[in-house]
Amino acid sequence: MDEFPNPEDEYELMYAEELEVLREIEEAEAKKSTTQSTPQSEINQQIQDQKSQTVTTGKNVTIDSQQGSTQLTQQGLTNNHNGTKDPVVKNLFGTRSNGLQSSTVVNGSSCNASTSFDPVVKNLFGTKSNGLQSTTVVNGSSSNASTSFDNSKKRSINQIECDIPSTSKGTIDLDSDIYGSHDRKKPRWDQPEEVMKLILERRNNLHRKESKNGGSTSRKKKVNSITKRVPMHNFVAVTRYTDGERFYVKVCDRSMQSIKVDRSKSKNLFKSFSQLKEEAENILEKNREKALLKPLVSARKENSSSQLWVDKYKPTRYLELLSDESVNRSLLYWLKLWDKVVFDKDTIMRPNKPAPVTKFKNKFKKEDLVPDLDKNGFPTQRIALLTGPPGLGKTTLAHISARHAGYSIVELNASDDRGPEAFREALLSSTQMKAVIDEEKRPNCLVLDEIDGAPAASIELLLKFIHGKLAPKGKKDKVVKNNLGCKRPIICICNDLYAPSLRPLRQMALVLNVPEISSSNLVERLSEIARKEGLNINGRLLLELVHKSGCDIRACLGILQYTGGRSNMLKDLTLGLKETRKGLFDCWKELMRIPTDRRGSLPDSERAKKVMTIVHQGESERLAQGIFHNYPNNCRTKLSTVSKSLDWFEYYDIMNRAVMEHQSWMLMPYTNFAFIAWHLGLASPQMPKISFPSTTFEVNQKIERNQAVLSLIKKKSKLDKNALVTEVLPYLPDLLCPQLRSVNAQLYSNKEKEELRRLVDTMLDFGLTFTQIKKPEGGYQYYLDPNIWDIGVFPQCNSHKSLSHAVKQIVIQELEVTRLQRAAIASGEPTNQNPSAQKSIESRLKSGASKSGSASQASQSSDNVPSHLRTLNPVQIEPVAEKKCRNFFRAFQQAGQEKLKAKQAKEKELGIVSSKKISMAEQEKQNLKDKMQLFRTDITYIFKEGYSNAVRRTVLMKDLLKK
Amino acid sequence: MSLWVDKYRPKDLSKLDYHKDQAQRLKNMVQQGDFPHLLVYGPSGAGKKTRIMCLLKELYGNGVDRLRMDTMTFESASKRKFDISTISSNYHIEVNPSDAGIYDRTVVMDLVKTTAQTHQIDPTGQKEFKVVLLTNVDELTKDAQHALRRTMEKYVGTCRLILSTNSTSRVLPAIRSRCLGIRVPAPTIEEIKTILTKVAKKEGHDLPNELAERIATTSERNLRRALLMLETCRVEQIPYTPDQKVTEPDWQLYIKGIAALMVKEQSPSKLLELRSRFYELLTHRIPSDLIFKGMLQEINKKCDLQLKIQVANLAAEYEHRMHQGSKEIFHLEAFAAKFMSLYKKFMDASMADFM
């Protein structure tokens, strides 16, 4: 990773001078120590044995080895240690012999081992003869360690713990605790249950510690860091001068504090031992006092500061998270999977052993969501989506996990502009760049909060971006494969997983459902906060609060803060929270059911109150619909009460109309009283069966469709709607079914022809036609379009006939012809007048009888002549052909005319004066000549059935119909 | 127009078949050259529209026959746009403002204003006013009717209104007083019979007297319906026979079915069946007051006198409320439930007496 310079080099550069000084002093120390070595080491040994009562050295070694593998080995610090180890530990032992608080010193030394280049610590050990280490010094040294790690961007478990800024109180104890926990943390990702158990245990310890406020006992554990066997982790080897026995001091790090502070403090470490001890004791005393004072101080602060408790008591470390451990771990694991891409560090893969996996699945179903890496080293799911109801700490979880995994967080939430453009900008800037002004140069992790509110376009953009399909602006990455997509983890947070805009994201993302936290945990945390804030509130009340809010941490804290924990306030509090999540169905059920308690059904006043709270949520329109829809199936009351309740529906309707018509919203609240009446009248003691009121919707759709049909017909017939519905349309289906045989139209008798004509005319008057619709079982059927049957005909009433399929086909044919004729008439053709058009149909219907030379007739009569005998008689077609030819060869004519014109122009040029009339006459003559020439040539025009591109011209209908 | 109703519709005031003296009066009025706003009322199928068209023809000549359909777009106060289809000639415009529902006020105001504000360019040989024909005025909301009051007076110089309605009961008195009321009563059975015979004769059929009588009675003195029935009979069977089946419209049979259901059994679960039937009627766009009317007529046939009064009262009450509200189904069902509970109580009481 070029972004992060080699820690070793950097370190040496930074501390070159100090290193030199260090070395000099060490040499001096070495000389000194040789003189007193033997007795000291023996004492040391004894002390050490005493201190490591709880944990045996052997155990230590194994555990350490585990840790070491992941910890600091890659840092290359050991080389540096090698140069310094002997004298340092020597000194340390020397200190012990002076009879000091050994645990503290050991702790200090262990820290020192990792950070031994630091002049401060250097100095400290330089004065080992004075030998006292105060807690602050330990702190200082450890902070050094952590800063150095920060620079190197390596994250061991220890360091992660340290990363999270701890509260000032009880730092050492907590650290030591955590340290201890990781000592034992042999089971890693492959044994999640154990890890979880451990974490939970630690968490409990943490709470206990905090409440205890003391904790000097825990210090003893620090002896663990010195072992006799070679540990697997980072260590500093120490040889005792007397017997040559080697000890191994573990290298570890501690919480952070700024280096400068340490320096200033360490400056005056060259003091006598007694002085230092006194100081240290003073400091310890002060710390203790501070810890005692704390609740009081914060309680005082609370009044003045406007900070919300929610923010104030936000978890700051991974261990403090309240949310479900499995979810926390899944998210963290997912984040760690990015290590390969982001930090170029091998991720700790979960071993693919089948046994643990199955075990795992049994216990934690959610865990099997956790993905592995794909071939490019990316996690298979490149985005994590946290979902869950509000107030469970999703945002907090995302923030803390990301920090824990070594990222700095860029948050984008609903308050930011999330239009596609702004979104793109934010995405690119946050994932392809990094903060340079910031002290700690962490890579970014994008947290998209409240993503369910983002526009769909933005989410599409996000998906594109993740897969590298978004064309990047600016310079490209140096990595060989350019378009691997986003190289930073993105965590999305939403409340509603099933928001339509999230659909594409849902498929791509690692969906982690944050479940409700256990109420006992929450109560515990709340009571702790209450104690800190100086509230006097009992657990029962808190439990009630937690239940009321539905385990919403945010809501609980908010209520606690603003009610000040007064019990009466809490009782009056009607939290709308739980109710708002109630679905429509639950509301309907509640409205349709008589509520009961132990003594039987509630009094009416209670019921009315309940109803009002339900109705006040809004959606009263839907609620009313639901009641109306569902009451007949559920109510067991008398008809008279039903009718009374229905009167209330009328009332509701009238009120609603008044509201909508005059926009007088002040009437709106009065509609709610109807719900009480319905509830009292229609509710039944049984659990009601509720179905969704879909009929209203269906009916509305039908009405709309029929309305459209009506307005279509009205447009054609120009009749009033009411008259249409009540009088014309009921009879129209019958009128449209004359008795017609399903034979060829030519075979119809005159009477039938008359019927057909009438039918066609009527249909045209009303703008009706038959359309062919494919039936689901196959085959086609003709339906009236617009379908007046929908309006005019009712089920189980008069029987209505329908035309047969064949007849319908004839009707359609006839309909088209008539329509074209009418269109021709309407377009104002002078040749075709109304009666003649009608005549033409009749004449056409008398197919065989009428014979004329018109083309249309010819085609009609062709039924009688076998098609292979059909030829065009040149003599017969001549008049028609003349017409056609003239039109067809108009181009030629025009060419001829142009020629003529050109001739005339020439003549004009030549100065021959000719009158217009003459030229016109000439032109006509010319035309005729051309025509005659055309006919004289042996052009025959054979009509070939089928489609051809060769000859095309527009033929008007009137040409065909004209006699 | 090929339906007999349209085919034999008189086009001239002098050719009207009945109420001839009224036709004569109208003719006289038009010949005077001017007339006030008209309010034409009468049951449907009595010939209101025919009369109005004849009047317009008398007024403007043949140009009135050239009708065209237009769609006008209006915008309500709440910026909601909607379309209304109009039928118009050069001289008049016909609108059914109740198509716009609760926005009819906008239609009335805008339409009358736009029509009235344009003067005839060439007044010579033509009337100097146009005619706005508003149909179904009784379905207008109160607001719209109030809006009409002022415009009627203001634009009387350039525009005459002809309002057509079934009943004046829902027309504001203020409007009534501004119009000349013309009542078009339904034709008598005899008049219908003669018209039917005449039409049949013109079509070349012989209509038996009994059939004519039956058609006339079944049509409830609605001439349009009678003619449609006659034509339907012709489609079914020709030549006419005296005992031929005369079909009632489906929706009436359907309402009869509903009434029978209500009388047959009274229970909340029956309401569900009734509801689906009401929905059926409503989706077929049958006007809900006709549903009420049909139900009442049928129920009355099956009730005691005492009950009849109560039911009639109820029906009136519920129908009134229905016009105040907007969701017909609530009111129909409420009426059904009310009637059923009443009927049940009545039956139980009479049964108790009987026992």
Coordinates of C-alpha atoms in Angstrom, one line a residue, chain A residues 606-885:
Chain A
E606 CA -63.1 2.9 27.6
R607 CA -63.9 1.4 24.3
A608 CA -64.6 4.8 22.8
K609 CA -61.3 6.1 24.0
K610 CA -59.5 3.2 22.4
V611 CA -61.2 3.7 19.1
M612 CA -60.3 7.3 19.1
T613 CA -56.6 6.5 19.6
I614 CA -56.7 4.2 16.7
V615 CA -58.5 6.5 14.4
H616 CA -56.3 9.4 15.3
Q617 CA -53.5 7.8 13.5
G618 CA -55.1 8.9 10.3
E619 CA -56.1 6.8 7.3
S620 CA -59.7 7.1 8.5
E621 CA -60.8 6.7 4.9
R622 CA -59.2 3.3 4.6
L623 CA -60.4 2.3 8.1
A624 CA -64.0 3.2 7.2
Q625 CA -63.8 1.2 4.0
G626 CA -62.4 -1.7 5.8
I627 CA -65.2 -1.7 8.4
F628 CA -67.8 -1.3 5.7
H629 CA -66.3 -4.2 3.8
N630 CA -65.9 -6.5 6.7
Y631 CA -68.8 -6.0 9.0
P632 CA -71.4 -8.3 7.3
N633 CA -69.2 -11.3 7.8
N634 CA -68.4 -10.6 11.3
C635 CA -71.2 -8.9 13.1
R636 CA -73.6 -10.9 15.2
T637 CA -75.8 -8.1 16.2
K638 CA -79.4 -7.4 15.5
L639 CA -80.5 -5.9 12.2
S640 CA -81.7 -2.7 13.9
T641 CA -78.2 -2.0 15.4
V642 CA -76.7 -2.7 12.0
S643 CA -79.0 -0.2 10.4
K644 CA -78.2 2.4 13.0
S645 CA -74.5 1.9 12.3
L646 CA -75.2 2.2 8.6
D647 CA -76.8 5.5 9.3
W648 CA -73.5 6.5 10.7
F649 CA -71.9 5.6 7.4
E650 CA -74.3 8.0 5.8
Y651 CA -73.2 10.6 8.3
Y652 CA -69.6 9.9 7.6
D653 CA -70.2 10.2 3.8
I654 CA -72.0 13.5 4.1
M655 CA -69.4 14.9 6.3
N656 CA -66.6 13.8 4.1
R657 CA -68.3 15.3 1.1
A658 CA -68.7 18.6 2.9
V659 CA -65.1 18.6 3.8
M660 CA -64.0 17.8 0.2
E661 CA -66.4 20.1 -1.5
H662 CA -65.8 23.2 0.6
Q663 CA -62.3 22.3 1.8
S664 CA -63.6 22.9 5.3
W665 CA -61.2 20.7 7.1
M666 CA -62.4 21.7 10.5
L667 CA -65.3 19.3 10.0
M668 CA -62.8 16.5 9.6
P669 CA -62.5 15.6 13.3
Y670 CA -66.3 15.0 13.5
T671 CA -66.1 12.1 11.1
N672 CA -64.0 10.2 13.7
F673 CA -67.0 9.9 16.0
A674 CA -68.6 7.6 13.5
F675 CA -65.9 5.1 14.3
I676 CA -67.1 4.9 17.8
A677 CA -70.7 4.2 16.7
W678 CA -69.4 1.5 14.3
H679 CA -67.3 -0.1 16.9
L680 CA -70.1 -0.1 19.5
G681 CA -72.6 -1.3 16.9
L682 CA -70.8 -3.8 14.8
A683 CA -68.0 -5.2 16.9
S684 CA -68.3 -8.8 18.0
P685 CA -66.5 -10.7 20.8
Q686 CA -64.9 -13.2 18.4
M687 CA -61.7 -12.6 16.5
P688 CA -62.9 -11.0 13.3
K689 CA -61.9 -12.4 9.9
I690 CA -60.6 -9.4 8.0
S691 CA -60.1 -9.2 4.3
F692 CA -58.8 -6.2 2.4
P693 CA -61.5 -4.0 1.0
S694 CA -60.6 -4.6 -2.6
T695 CA -64.2 -4.4 -3.9
T696 CA -64.3 -0.6 -3.7
F697 CA -61.3 -0.5 -5.9
E698 CA -62.7 -3.0 -8.3
V699 CA -66.0 -1.2 -8.5
N700 CA -64.3 2.1 -9.1
Q701 CA -62.3 0.6 -11.9
K702 CA -65.4 -0.9 -13.5
I703 CA -67.3 2.4 -13.2
E704 CA -64.5 4.2 -14.8
R705 CA -64.4 1.7 -17.6
N706 CA -68.1 1.9 -18.2
Q707 CA -68.0 5.7 -18.0
A708 CA -65.4 5.7 -20.8
V709 CA -67.7 3.4 -22.8
L710 CA -70.6 5.7 -22.2
S711 CA -68.8 8.8 -23.2
L712 CA -67.6 7.1 -26.4
I713 CA -71.1 6.2 -27.3
K714 CA -72.4 9.5 -26.3
K715 CA -70.0 11.2 -28.6
K716 CA -71.4 9.2 -31.5
S717 CA -75.0 9.1 -30.7
K718 CA -75.2 12.6 -29.1
L719 CA -77.7 11.2 -26.6
D720 CA -78.0 12.0 -23.0
K721 CA -76.1 9.7 -20.6
N722 CA -79.1 8.9 -18.5
A723 CA -81.3 8.2 -21.4
L724 CA -78.5 6.0 -22.9
V725 CA -78.1 4.0 -19.7
T726 CA -81.7 3.5 -18.8
E727 CA -83.4 3.3 -22.1
V728 CA -81.3 2.8 -25.2
L729 CA -78.6 0.5 -24.0
P730 CA -80.8 -2.1 -22.4
Y731 CA -82.5 -2.6 -25.7
L732 CA -79.5 -2.2 -27.9
P733 CA -78.1 -5.7 -27.5
D734 CA -81.4 -7.1 -28.7
L735 CA -81.7 -4.6 -31.5
L736 CA -78.2 -5.7 -32.6
C737 CA -79.2 -9.3 -33.0
P738 CA -81.5 -9.6 -36.0
Q739 CA -82.2 -13.0 -37.3
L740 CA -79.6 -13.6 -39.9
R741 CA -78.5 -17.0 -41.2
S742 CA -74.8 -17.7 -41.1
V743 CA -74.5 -18.2 -44.8
N744 CA -72.7 -16.1 -47.4
A745 CA -74.1 -12.6 -47.6
Q746 CA -74.9 -13.1 -51.2
L747 CA -77.4 -15.7 -50.3
Y748 CA -79.4 -13.5 -48.1
S749 CA -82.9 -12.8 -48.9
N750 CA -84.0 -9.2 -49.5
K751 CA -85.5 -9.1 -46.0
E752 CA -82.3 -10.3 -44.5
K753 CA -80.3 -7.8 -46.5
E754 CA -82.6 -5.1 -45.2
E755 CA -81.9 -6.3 -41.6
L756 CA -78.2 -6.4 -42.2
R757 CA -78.2 -2.8 -43.5
R758 CA -80.2 -1.7 -40.6
L759 CA -77.9 -3.4 -38.2
V760 CA -74.8 -1.9 -39.8
D761 CA -76.4 1.6 -39.7
T762 CA -77.3 1.3 -36.1
M763 CA -73.8 0.1 -35.2
L764 CA -72.3 3.0 -37.0
D765 CA -74.7 5.4 -35.3
F766 CA -73.5 4.3 -32.0
G767 CA -69.9 4.0 -33.0
L768 CA -69.9 0.2 -32.4
T769 CA -67.8 -2.4 -34.1
F770 CA -66.7 -5.9 -33.5
T771 CA -63.2 -6.6 -32.5
Q772 CA -61.5 -9.9 -32.5
I773 CA -60.1 -11.0 -29.2
K774 CA -58.3 -14.2 -28.6
K775 CA -60.0 -16.4 -26.1
P776 CA -57.9 -17.9 -23.4
E777 CA -58.7 -21.4 -24.4
G778 CA -57.7 -20.6 -28.0
G779 CA -59.7 -19.5 -31.0
Y780 CA -61.0 -16.0 -31.6
Q781 CA -64.2 -14.3 -30.7
Y782 CA -65.8 -11.1 -31.8
Y783 CA -66.7 -8.7 -29.1
L784 CA -68.6 -5.5 -29.4
D785 CA -66.3 -2.5 -29.0
P786 CA -67.1 -0.5 -27.0
N787 CA -68.8 -3.2 -25.2
I788 CA -72.3 -2.1 -24.4
W789 CA -73.2 -5.4 -23.0
D790 CA -71.3 -4.3 -19.9
I791 CA -73.8 -1.6 -19.3
G792 CA -77.0 -2.7 -20.8
V793 CA -77.1 -6.3 -19.6
F794 CA -77.4 -7.6 -16.1
P795 CA -76.9 -11.2 -14.9
Q796 CA -79.9 -13.4 -14.4
C797 CA -82.3 -11.1 -16.2
N798 CA -83.6 -11.2 -19.7
S799 CA -81.9 -13.7 -22.0
H800 CA -80.1 -12.0 -24.8
K801 CA -79.2 -13.6 -28.1
S802 CA -76.0 -13.1 -29.7
L803 CA -75.0 -13.2 -33.4
S804 CA -73.1 -16.2 -34.6
H805 CA -69.5 -15.9 -35.4
A806 CA -70.0 -16.1 -39.1
V807 CA -72.7 -13.5 -39.1
K808 CA -70.4 -11.2 -37.2
Q809 CA -67.8 -11.6 -39.8
I810 CA -70.2 -10.6 -42.5
V811 CA -71.3 -7.7 -40.4
I812 CA -67.8 -6.5 -40.0
Q813 CA -67.2 -6.6 -43.7
E814 CA -70.3 -4.7 -44.4
L815 CA -69.5 -2.3 -41.6
E816 CA -66.2 -1.4 -43.1
V817 CA -67.6 -0.8 -46.5
T818 CA -70.4 1.4 -45.2
R819 CA -68.0 3.3 -43.0
L820 CA -65.8 4.1 -46.0
Q821 CA -68.7 5.2 -48.0
R822 CA -69.8 7.5 -45.2
A823 CA -66.4 8.9 -44.8
A824 CA -66.3 9.6 -48.5
I825 CA -69.6 11.3 -48.2
A826 CA -68.5 13.3 -45.2
S827 CA -65.3 14.4 -47.1
G828 CA -67.7 16.1 -49.5
E829 CA -67.3 14.1 -52.7
P830 CA -69.7 15.6 -55.2
T831 CA -70.1 12.4 -57.3
N832 CA -71.3 10.2 -54.5
Q833 CA -74.5 11.2 -52.9
N834 CA -76.2 9.5 -50.0
P835 CA -78.9 7.6 -51.9
S836 CA -76.5 6.4 -54.5
A837 CA -74.1 5.1 -51.9
Q838 CA -76.9 3.1 -50.4
K839 CA -77.9 1.9 -53.7
S840 CA -74.4 0.7 -54.4
I841 CA -74.5 -1.6 -51.4
E842 CA -77.7 -3.0 -52.4
S843 CA -76.5 -3.5 -55.9
R844 CA -73.4 -5.1 -54.5
L845 CA -75.5 -7.4 -52.5
K846 CA -77.4 -8.5 -55.5
S847 CA -74.1 -9.8 -56.6
G848 CA -74.8 -12.2 -59.3
A849 CA -77.6 -10.3 -60.9
S850 CA -75.9 -7.0 -61.5
K851 CA -73.3 -6.9 -64.2
S852 CA -71.3 -4.0 -65.1
G853 CA -67.8 -3.2 -66.3
S854 CA -66.6 -1.6 -63.1
A855 CA -63.6 -3.1 -61.5
S856 CA -65.2 -3.6 -58.2
Q857 CA -68.1 -5.5 -59.8
A858 CA -65.6 -7.6 -61.6
S859 CA -63.9 -8.6 -58.4
Q860 CA -67.3 -9.3 -56.8
S861 CA -68.6 -11.5 -59.6
S862 CA -65.3 -13.3 -59.8
D863 CA -66.8 -15.9 -57.4
N864 CA -68.6 -17.5 -60.3
V865 CA -65.6 -17.8 -62.6
P866 CA -62.9 -20.2 -61.7
S867 CA -59.8 -18.2 -60.9
H868 CA -57.5 -19.9 -63.4
L869 CA -59.8 -18.8 -66.2
R870 CA -59.8 -15.2 -65.1
T871 CA -58.0 -13.0 -67.6
L872 CA -58.4 -9.5 -68.5
N873 CA -60.0 -8.9 -71.8
P874 CA -58.1 -6.2 -73.5
V875 CA -61.2 -4.8 -75.3
Q876 CA -63.3 -4.8 -72.1
I877 CA -60.8 -3.1 -69.9
E878 CA -59.9 -0.4 -72.3
P879 CA -62.0 2.3 -70.8
V880 CA -60.9 1.4 -67.3
A881 CA -57.4 0.9 -68.4
E882 CA -57.4 4.3 -69.9
K883 CA -58.2 5.8 -66.6
K884 CA -55.7 3.7 -64.8
C885 CA -53.0 4.2 -67.3

